[in-house]
Coordinates of C-alpha atoms and ligand atoms in Angstrom, one line a residue:
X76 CA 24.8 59.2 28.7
X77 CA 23.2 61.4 31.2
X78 CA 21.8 59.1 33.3
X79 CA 21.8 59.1 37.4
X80 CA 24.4 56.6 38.7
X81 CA 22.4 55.0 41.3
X82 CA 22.9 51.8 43.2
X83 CA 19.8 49.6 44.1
X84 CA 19.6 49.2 47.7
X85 CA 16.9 47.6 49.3
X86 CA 14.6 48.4 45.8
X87 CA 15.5 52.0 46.2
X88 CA 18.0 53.9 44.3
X89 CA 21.0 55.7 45.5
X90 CA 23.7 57.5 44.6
X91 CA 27.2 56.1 45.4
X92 CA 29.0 58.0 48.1
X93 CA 32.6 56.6 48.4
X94 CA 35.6 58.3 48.0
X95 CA 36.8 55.9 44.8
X96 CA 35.7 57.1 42.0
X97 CA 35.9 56.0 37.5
X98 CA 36.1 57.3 34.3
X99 CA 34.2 55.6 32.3
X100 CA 33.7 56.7 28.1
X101 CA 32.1 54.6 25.0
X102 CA 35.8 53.0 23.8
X103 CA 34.7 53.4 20.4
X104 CA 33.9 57.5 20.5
X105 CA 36.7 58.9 21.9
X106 CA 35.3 62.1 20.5
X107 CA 32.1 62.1 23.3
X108 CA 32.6 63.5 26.7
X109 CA 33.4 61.0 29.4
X110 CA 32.0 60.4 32.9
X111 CA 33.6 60.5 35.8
X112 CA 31.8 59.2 38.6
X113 CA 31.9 58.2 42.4
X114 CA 31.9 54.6 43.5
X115 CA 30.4 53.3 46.5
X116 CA 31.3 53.5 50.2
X117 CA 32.2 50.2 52.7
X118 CA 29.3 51.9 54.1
X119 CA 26.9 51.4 51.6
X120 CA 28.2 47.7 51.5
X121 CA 27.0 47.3 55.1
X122 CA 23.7 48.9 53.9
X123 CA 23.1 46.6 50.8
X124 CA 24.2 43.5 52.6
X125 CA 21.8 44.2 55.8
X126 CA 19.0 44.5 53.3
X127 CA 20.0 41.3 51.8
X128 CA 19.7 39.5 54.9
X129 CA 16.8 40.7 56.0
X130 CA 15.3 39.9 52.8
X131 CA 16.6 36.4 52.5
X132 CA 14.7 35.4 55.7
X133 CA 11.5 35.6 53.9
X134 CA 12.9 35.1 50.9
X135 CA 13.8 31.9 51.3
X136 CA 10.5 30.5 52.4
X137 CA 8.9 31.8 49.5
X138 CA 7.5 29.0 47.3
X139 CA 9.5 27.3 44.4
X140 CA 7.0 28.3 41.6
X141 CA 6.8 31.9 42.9
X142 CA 10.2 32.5 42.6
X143 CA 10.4 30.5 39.2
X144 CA 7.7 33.0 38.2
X145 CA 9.7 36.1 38.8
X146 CA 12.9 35.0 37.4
X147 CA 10.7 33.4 33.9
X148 CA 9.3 37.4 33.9
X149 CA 13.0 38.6 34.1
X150 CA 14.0 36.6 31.5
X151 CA 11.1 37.5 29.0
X152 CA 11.8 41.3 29.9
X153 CA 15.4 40.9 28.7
X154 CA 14.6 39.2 25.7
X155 CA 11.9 42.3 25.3
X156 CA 14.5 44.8 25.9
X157 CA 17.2 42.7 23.4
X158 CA 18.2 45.8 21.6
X159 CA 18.5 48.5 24.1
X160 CA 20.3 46.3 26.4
X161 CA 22.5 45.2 23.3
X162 CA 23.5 48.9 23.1
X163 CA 24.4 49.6 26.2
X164 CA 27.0 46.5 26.1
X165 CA 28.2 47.6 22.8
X166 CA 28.7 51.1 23.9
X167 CA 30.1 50.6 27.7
X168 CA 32.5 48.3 26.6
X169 CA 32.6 48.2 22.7
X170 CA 31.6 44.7 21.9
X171 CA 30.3 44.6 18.4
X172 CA 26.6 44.8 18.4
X173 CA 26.0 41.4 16.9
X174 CA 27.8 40.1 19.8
X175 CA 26.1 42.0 22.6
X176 CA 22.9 40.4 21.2
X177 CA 24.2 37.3 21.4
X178 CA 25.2 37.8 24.8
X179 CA 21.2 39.6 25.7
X180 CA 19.7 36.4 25.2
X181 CA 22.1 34.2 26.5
X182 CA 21.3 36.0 29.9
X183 CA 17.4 35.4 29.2
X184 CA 18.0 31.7 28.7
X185 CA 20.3 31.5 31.9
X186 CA 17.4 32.8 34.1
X187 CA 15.2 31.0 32.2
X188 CA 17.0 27.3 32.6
X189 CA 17.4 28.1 36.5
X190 CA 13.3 29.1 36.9
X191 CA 12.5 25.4 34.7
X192 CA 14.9 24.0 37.4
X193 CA 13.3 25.6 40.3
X194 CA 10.6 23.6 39.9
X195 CA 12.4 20.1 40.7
X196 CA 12.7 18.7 43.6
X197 CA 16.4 19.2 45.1
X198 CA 17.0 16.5 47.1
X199 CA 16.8 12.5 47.8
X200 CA 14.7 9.8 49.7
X201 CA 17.3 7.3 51.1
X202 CA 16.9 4.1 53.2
X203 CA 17.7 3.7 56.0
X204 CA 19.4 1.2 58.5
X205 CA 17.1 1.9 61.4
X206 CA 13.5 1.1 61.8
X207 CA 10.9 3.1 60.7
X208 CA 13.1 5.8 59.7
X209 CA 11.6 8.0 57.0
X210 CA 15.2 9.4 55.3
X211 CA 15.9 12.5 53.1
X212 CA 18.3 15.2 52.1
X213 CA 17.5 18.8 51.1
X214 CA 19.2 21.6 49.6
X215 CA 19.1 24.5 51.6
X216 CA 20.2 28.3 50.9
X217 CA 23.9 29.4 52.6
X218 CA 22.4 32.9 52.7
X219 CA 23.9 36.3 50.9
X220 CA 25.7 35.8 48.3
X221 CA 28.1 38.8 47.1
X222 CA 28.4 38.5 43.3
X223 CA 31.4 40.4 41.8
X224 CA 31.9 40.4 38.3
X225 CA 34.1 41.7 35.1
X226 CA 33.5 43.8 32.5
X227 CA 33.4 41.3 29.4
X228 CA 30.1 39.9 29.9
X229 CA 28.6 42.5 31.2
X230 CA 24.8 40.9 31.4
X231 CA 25.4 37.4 31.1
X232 CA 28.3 36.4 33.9
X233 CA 25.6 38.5 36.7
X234 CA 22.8 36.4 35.5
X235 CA 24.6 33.2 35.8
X236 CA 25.1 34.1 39.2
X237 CA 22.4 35.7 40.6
X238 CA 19.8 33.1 38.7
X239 CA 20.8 30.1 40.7
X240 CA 21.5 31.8 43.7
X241 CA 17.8 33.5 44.1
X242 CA 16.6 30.0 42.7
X243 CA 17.7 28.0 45.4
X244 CA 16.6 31.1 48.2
X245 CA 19.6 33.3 48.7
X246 CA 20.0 37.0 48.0
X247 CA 22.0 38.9 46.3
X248 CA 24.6 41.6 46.5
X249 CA 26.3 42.3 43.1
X250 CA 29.2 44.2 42.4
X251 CA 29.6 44.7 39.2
X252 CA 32.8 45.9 37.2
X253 CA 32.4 49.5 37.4
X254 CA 33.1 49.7 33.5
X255 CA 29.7 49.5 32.5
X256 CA 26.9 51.2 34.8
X257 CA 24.2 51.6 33.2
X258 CA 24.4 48.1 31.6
X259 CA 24.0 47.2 35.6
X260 CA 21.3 49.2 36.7
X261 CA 19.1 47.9 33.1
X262 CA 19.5 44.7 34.4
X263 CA 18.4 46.2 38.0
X264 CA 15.8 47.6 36.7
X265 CA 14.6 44.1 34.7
X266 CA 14.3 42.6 38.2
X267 CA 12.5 45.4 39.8
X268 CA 10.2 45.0 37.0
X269 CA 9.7 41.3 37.3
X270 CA 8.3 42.2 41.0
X271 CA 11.6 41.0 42.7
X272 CA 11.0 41.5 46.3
X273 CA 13.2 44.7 47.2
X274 CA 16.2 43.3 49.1
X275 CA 16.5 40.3 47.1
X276 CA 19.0 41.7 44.5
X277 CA 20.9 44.3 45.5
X278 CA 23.7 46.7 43.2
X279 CA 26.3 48.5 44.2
X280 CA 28.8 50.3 41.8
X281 CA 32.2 49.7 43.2
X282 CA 35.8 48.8 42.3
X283 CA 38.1 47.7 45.1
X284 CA 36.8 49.6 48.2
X285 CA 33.5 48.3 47.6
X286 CA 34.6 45.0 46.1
X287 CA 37.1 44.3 49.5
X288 CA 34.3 45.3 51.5
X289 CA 31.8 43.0 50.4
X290 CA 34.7 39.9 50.5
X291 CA 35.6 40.6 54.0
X292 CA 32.1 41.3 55.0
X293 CA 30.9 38.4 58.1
X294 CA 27.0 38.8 56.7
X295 CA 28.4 37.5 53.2
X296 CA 28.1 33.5 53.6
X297 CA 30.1 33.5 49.7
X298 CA 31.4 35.4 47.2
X299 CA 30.8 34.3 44.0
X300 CA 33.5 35.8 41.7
X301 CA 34.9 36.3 38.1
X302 CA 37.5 38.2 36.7
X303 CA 41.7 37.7 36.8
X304 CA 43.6 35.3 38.7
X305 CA 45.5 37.5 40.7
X306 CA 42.2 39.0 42.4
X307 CA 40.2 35.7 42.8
X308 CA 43.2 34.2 44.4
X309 CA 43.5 37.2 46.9
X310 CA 39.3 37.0 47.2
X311 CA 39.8 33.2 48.0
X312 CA 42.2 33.8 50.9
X313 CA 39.9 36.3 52.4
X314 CA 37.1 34.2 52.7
X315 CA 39.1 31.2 53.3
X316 CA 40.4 33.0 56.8
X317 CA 37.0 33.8 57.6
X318 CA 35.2 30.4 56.4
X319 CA 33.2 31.4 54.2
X320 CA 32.5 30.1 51.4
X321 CA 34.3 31.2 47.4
X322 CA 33.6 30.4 43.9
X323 CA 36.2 32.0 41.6
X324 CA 36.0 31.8 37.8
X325 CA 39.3 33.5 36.6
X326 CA 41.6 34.0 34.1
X327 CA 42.7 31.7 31.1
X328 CA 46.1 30.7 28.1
X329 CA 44.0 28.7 25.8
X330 CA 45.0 27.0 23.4
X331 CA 44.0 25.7 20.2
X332 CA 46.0 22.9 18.5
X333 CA 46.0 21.7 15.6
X334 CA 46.7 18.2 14.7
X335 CA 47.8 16.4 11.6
X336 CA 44.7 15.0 11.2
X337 CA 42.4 18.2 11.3
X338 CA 40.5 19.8 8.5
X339 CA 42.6 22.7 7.6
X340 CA 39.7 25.3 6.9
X341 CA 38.2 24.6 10.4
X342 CA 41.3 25.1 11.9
X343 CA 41.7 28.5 10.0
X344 CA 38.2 29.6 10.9
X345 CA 37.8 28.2 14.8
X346 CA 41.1 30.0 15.0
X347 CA 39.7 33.1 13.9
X348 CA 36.4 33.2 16.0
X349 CA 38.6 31.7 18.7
X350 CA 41.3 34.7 18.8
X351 CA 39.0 37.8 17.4
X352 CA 36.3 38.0 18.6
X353 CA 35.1 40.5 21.5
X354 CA 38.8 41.9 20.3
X355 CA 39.8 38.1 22.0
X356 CA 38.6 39.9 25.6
X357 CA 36.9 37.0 26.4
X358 CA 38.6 34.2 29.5
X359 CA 38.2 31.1 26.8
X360 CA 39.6 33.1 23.6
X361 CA 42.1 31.3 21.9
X362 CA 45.5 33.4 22.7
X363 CA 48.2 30.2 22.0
X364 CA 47.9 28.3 18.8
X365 CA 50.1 25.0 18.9
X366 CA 50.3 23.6 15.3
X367 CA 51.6 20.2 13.9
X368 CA 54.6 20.2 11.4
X369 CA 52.5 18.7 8.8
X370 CA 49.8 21.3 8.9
X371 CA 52.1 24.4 10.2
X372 CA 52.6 26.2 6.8
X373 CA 49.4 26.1 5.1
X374 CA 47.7 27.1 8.5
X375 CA 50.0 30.2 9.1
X376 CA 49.6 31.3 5.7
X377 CA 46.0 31.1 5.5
X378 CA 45.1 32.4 9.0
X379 CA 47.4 35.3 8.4
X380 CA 45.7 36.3 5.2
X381 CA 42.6 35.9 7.2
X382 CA 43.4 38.2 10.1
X383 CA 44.5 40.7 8.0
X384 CA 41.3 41.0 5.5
X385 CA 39.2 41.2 9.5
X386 CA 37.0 44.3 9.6
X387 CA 38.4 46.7 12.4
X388 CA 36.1 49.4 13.5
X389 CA 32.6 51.1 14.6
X390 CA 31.3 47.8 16.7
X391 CA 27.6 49.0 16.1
X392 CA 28.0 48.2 11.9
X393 CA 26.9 44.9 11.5
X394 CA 30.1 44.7 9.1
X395 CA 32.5 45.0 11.7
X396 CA 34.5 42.4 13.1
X397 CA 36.3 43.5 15.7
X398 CA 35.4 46.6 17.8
X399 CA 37.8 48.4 20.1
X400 CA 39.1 46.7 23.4
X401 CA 37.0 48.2 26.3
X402 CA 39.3 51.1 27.7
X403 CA 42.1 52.5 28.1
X404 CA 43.3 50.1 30.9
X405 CA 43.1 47.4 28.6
X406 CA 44.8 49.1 25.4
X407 CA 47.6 49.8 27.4
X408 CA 47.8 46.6 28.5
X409 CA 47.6 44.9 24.9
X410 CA 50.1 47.5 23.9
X411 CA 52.7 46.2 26.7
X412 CA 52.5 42.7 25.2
X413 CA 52.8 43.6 21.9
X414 CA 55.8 45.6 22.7
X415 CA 57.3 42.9 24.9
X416 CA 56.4 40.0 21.7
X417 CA 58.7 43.0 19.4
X418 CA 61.6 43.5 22.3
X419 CA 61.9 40.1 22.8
X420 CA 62.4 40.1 18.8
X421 CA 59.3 37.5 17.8
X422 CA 58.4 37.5 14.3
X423 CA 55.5 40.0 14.1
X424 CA 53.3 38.3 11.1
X425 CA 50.1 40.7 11.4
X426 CA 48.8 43.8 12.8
X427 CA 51.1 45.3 15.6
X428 CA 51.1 48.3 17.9
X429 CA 48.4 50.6 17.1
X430 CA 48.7 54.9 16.8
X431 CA 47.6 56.8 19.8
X432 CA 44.2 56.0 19.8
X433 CA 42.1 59.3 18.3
X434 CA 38.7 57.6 17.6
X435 CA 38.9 54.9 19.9
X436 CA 41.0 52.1 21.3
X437 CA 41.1 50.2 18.5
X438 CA 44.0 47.2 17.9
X439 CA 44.0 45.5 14.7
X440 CA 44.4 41.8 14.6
X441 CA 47.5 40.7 16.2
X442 CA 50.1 37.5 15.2
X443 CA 53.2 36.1 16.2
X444 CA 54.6 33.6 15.0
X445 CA 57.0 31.0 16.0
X446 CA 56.7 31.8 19.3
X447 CA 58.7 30.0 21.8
X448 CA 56.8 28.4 24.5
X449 CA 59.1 30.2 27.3
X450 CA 58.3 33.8 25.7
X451 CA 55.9 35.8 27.4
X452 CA 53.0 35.8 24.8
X453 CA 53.0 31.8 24.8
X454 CA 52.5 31.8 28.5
X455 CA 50.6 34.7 29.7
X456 CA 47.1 35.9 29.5
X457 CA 46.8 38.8 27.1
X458 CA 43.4 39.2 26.9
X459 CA 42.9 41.4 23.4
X460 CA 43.2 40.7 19.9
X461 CA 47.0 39.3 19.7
X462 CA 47.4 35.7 19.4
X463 CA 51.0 33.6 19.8
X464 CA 52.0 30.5 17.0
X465 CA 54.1 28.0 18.4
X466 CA 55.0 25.0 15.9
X467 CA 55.1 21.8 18.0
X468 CA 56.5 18.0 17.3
X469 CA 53.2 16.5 18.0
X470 CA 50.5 15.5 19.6
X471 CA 52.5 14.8 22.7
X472 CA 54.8 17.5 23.2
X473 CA 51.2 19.8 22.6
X474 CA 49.8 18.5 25.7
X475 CA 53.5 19.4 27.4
X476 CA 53.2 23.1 26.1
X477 CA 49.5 23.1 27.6
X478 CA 50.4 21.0 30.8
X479 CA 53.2 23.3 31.9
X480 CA 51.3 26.3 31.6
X481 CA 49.7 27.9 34.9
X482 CA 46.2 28.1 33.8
X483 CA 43.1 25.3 32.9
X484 CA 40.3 26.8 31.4
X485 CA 39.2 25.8 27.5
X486 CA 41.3 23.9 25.1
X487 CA 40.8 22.8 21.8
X488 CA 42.0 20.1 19.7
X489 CA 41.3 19.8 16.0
X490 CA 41.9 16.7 14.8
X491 CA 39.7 13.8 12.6
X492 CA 41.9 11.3 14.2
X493 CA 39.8 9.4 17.3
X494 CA 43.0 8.3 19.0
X495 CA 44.4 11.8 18.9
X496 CA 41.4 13.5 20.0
X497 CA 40.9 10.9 22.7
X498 CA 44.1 11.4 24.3
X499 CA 43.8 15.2 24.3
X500 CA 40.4 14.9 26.6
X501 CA 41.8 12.8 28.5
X502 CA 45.6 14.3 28.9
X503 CA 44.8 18.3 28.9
X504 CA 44.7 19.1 32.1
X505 CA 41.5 21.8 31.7
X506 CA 38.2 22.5 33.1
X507 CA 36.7 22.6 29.1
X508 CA 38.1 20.7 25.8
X509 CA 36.3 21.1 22.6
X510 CA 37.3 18.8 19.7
X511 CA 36.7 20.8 16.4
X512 CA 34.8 23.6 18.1
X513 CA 36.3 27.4 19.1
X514 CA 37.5 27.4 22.9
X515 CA 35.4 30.2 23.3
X516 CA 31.8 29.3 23.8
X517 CA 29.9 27.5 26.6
X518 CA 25.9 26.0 26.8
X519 CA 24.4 27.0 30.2
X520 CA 23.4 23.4 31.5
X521 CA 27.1 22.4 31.3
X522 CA 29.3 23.3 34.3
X523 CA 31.9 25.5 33.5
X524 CA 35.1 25.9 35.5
X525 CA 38.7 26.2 35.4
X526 CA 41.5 24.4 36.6
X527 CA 44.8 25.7 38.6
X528 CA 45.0 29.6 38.0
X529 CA 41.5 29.5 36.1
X530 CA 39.1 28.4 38.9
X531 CA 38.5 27.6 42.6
X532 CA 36.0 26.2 44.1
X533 CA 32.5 24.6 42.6
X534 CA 32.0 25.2 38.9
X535 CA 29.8 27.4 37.8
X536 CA 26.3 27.6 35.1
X537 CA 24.5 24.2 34.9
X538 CA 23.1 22.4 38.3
X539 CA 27.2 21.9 39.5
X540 CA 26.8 25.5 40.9
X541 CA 24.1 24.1 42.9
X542 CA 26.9 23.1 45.3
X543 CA 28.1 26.5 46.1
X544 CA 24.6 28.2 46.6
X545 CA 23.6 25.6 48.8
X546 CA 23.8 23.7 52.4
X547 CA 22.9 19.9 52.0
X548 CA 20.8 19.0 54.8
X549 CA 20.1 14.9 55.7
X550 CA 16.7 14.8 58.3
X551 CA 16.0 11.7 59.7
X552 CA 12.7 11.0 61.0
X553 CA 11.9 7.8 62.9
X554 CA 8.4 7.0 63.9
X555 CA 6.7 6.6 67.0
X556 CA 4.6 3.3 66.1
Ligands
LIG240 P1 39.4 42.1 37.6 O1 39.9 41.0 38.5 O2 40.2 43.3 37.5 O3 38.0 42.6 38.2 C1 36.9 41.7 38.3 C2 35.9 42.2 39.3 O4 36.6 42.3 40.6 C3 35.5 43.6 39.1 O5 34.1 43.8 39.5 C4 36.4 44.5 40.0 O6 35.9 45.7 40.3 C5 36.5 43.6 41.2 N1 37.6 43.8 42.0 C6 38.8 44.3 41.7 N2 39.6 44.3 42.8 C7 38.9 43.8 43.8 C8 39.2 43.5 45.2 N3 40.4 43.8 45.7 N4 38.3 42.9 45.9 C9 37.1 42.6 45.4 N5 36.7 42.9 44.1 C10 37.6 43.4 43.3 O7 39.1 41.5 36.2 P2 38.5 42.3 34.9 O8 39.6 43.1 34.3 O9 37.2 43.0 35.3 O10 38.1 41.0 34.0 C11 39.0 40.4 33.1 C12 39.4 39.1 33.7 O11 38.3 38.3 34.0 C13 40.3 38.3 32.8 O12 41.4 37.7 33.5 C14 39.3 37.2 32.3 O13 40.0 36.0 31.9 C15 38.5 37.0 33.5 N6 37.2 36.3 33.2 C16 37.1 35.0 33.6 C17 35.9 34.4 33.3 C18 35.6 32.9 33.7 O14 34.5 32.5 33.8 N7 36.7 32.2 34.0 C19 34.9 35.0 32.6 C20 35.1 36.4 32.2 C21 36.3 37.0 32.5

């Protein structure tokens, strides 16, 4: 934990030297000193982004297959470095260690789908009305790109931006959350590795000095963002006043509903995964289940006794289910909902508020049950380990409870019936569905973006991101003879 906090500027290191400053400590060892640290200066903004433009000048004519190269290097020295960077999730922000593997080679495969797809061709031959007119479009890069992003997927959400944004010939300025530092500069120090020109991907630690800096900043052509609602809707204002351009992933209420039809032990255990995992920080965990009267009973009392038998504790055991939530920020959040759910009298089925934390900032699994859709825990995001049952009539009045809400990120449906399952795709107004699959979970190929409160702007991961990073350009060329 002694380790320098540097930024990357320009490929050189260097210590933040704003006035804002974090506390950061390993959520699951209370008992080990913390770190307080400075955060960077609007200063140091104007620094990283002036490298970042320089850089993208030759950047940006460098060759397809070169940059392909560097990012295919990245991606094998993350899957090299699997369990070190797995650590360093696990301990910034408490993730249980299977997880944060999980999440280590996801980000290897991210950069490793955008380098394959550096190598196509991005654009179209068309005809043409006019003689002799040779016709094509092209994909060109808007510039710097200032990449802000949370604290949940500490690895994976940067790579998914910066891979198809140095792809296609921008560069880089990331902010990440300043929750996890030394998961940041790791990665940092993967692309310096690689041979990333210096200037291409620039870090700065920052929270909102930094962060507002980089938004407002007129050498940022777009911010590509992910965290709450509240601060991508302020971040999309920002750039909207100045035209430039913003892709913000944000928060999510999803919901998985079960239908008459569904397999009861699915439900129970996409439910679980769904709600528990990552201590349900994740933007699609399940946080509203919406269950049929034919299937309401045997699901409560099932996923109850489930929840309750869930092993709470030291995230690095393999054993362990569910480590802490990431700080103290976020356990006192989780708290306040859990006491709103018991002051607004809701049946409290499992788990509940948690002692002072001593150890760590552990919660234990969290239920309420028959939860009216107006309450509080039906409605809003919670983002921890506390999930709200709501019994509905059917499949119809389901889609209501989902409709009404403010956000569209993932929603599931479980369900055997193929008329039932239809109509949910089709009805839910949300930027993901799965049928008989957790709402958590995405594949990298598939674009993935929310709906009202969750997203604005181009999706991002697969080539739909493409349309953020990048200018289309039509050239007409007519010949001479
Ligand atoms: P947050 O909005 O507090 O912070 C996100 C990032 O924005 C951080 O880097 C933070 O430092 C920065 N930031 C904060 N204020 C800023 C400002 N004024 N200007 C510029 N940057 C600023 O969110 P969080 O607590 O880090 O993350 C949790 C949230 O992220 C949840 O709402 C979750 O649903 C959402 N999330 C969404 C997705 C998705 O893809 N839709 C994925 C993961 C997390």
């Amino acid at each position: 934990m002694n380790t320098p906090i540097l930024n990357i500027i320009d490929g050189t290191p260097i210590a933040p030297d704003g006035s804002e400053t974090w506390q950061i400590a390993n959520p699951a060892r209370l008992d080990l000193p913390s770190r307080h640290y400075a955060l960077s200066s609007p200063e140091q903004v104007d620094l990283a982004v002036a490298a970042a433009h320089t850089a993208q000048k030759i950047w940006a004519e460098t060759s397809p297959m070169l940059r392909a190269d560097l990012m295919m290097k990245a991606a094998a020295l993350i899957a090299e470095r699997q369990e070190e960077l797995a650590l360093l999730i696990t301990r910034e922000m408490g993730k249980p260690l299977v997880e944060s593997r999980g999440e280590v080679g996801y980000a290897a495969k991210i950069l490793q789908f955008y380098a394959a797809e550096a190598q196509r061709p991005r654009g179209e031959t068309l005809s043409s009305g006019r003689p002799r007119v040779h016709y094509y479009t092209v994909r060109e890069p808007i510039g710097v790109i200032g990449a802000i992003t949370p604290w949940n997927f500490p690895l994976s959400i940067a790579c998914w931006k910066i891979g198809p944004a140095i792809m296609t010939g921008n560069t880089v300025v990331w902010k990440p959350s300043p929750q996890h530092p030394l998961c940041s500069q790791a990665l940092m120090q993967v692309f310096l590795d690689a041979g990333l020109p210096n200037g291409v991907v620039n870090m700065l630690h920052g929270a909102v000095d930094a962060g507002s800096a980089l938004v407002a900043h007129p050498g940022v052509q777009g911010i590509s963002f992910t965290g709450s609602s509240a601060t991508g809707e302020a971040i999309y204002q920002t750039t909207s006043a100045r035209l430039a351009r913003a892709q913000c992933e944000m928060g999510g209420k999803n919901v998985l509903y079960v239908h008459e039809s569904g397999d009861l032990q699915t439900a129970v255990t996409l439910a679980i995964e769904g709600a528990f995992r990552s201590a349900g920080q994740k933007c699609t965990g399940t946080s509203w289940i919406l269950l049929d009267p034919a299937i309401a009973d045997p699901f409560i009392e099932a996923f109850l006794a489930r929840a309750r038998a869930l092993d709470v504790g030291d995230p690095e055991l393999a054993s362990t289910f569910l480590g802490p939530v990431a700080d103290v920020r976020q356990f006192t959040k989780v708290c306040d909902y859990i006491e709103a759910g018991i002051e607004e009298g809701l049946a409290l089925s499992c788990g509940g508020l948690p002692a002072a934390p001593e150890m760590g900032y552990f919660i234990a699994p969290t239920v309420f049950t028959d939860v009216p859709a107006t309450s509080r825990l039906a409605r809003e995001e919670i983002f921890g380990p506390v999930v709200a049952i709501t019994r509905v009539a059917d499949l119809t009045d389901a889609i209501d409870h989902i409709n009404t809400g403010t956000y569209g990120l993932s929603n599931t449906i479980i369900a055997t019936d193929l008329g039932a399952i239809q109509k949910f795709s089709r009805k839910v107004e949300s930027g993901v569905i799965n049928v008989n699959l957790p709402t958590a979970g995405v594949e990298m190929h598939a674009p993935f973006g929310g709906w009202k409160r969750s997203g604005l702007g181009a999706p991002e991961q697969g080539l739909k991101t493409l349309d953020f990073y990048t200018h289309w350009r039509s050239v007409a060329i007519q010949s001479p003879i």
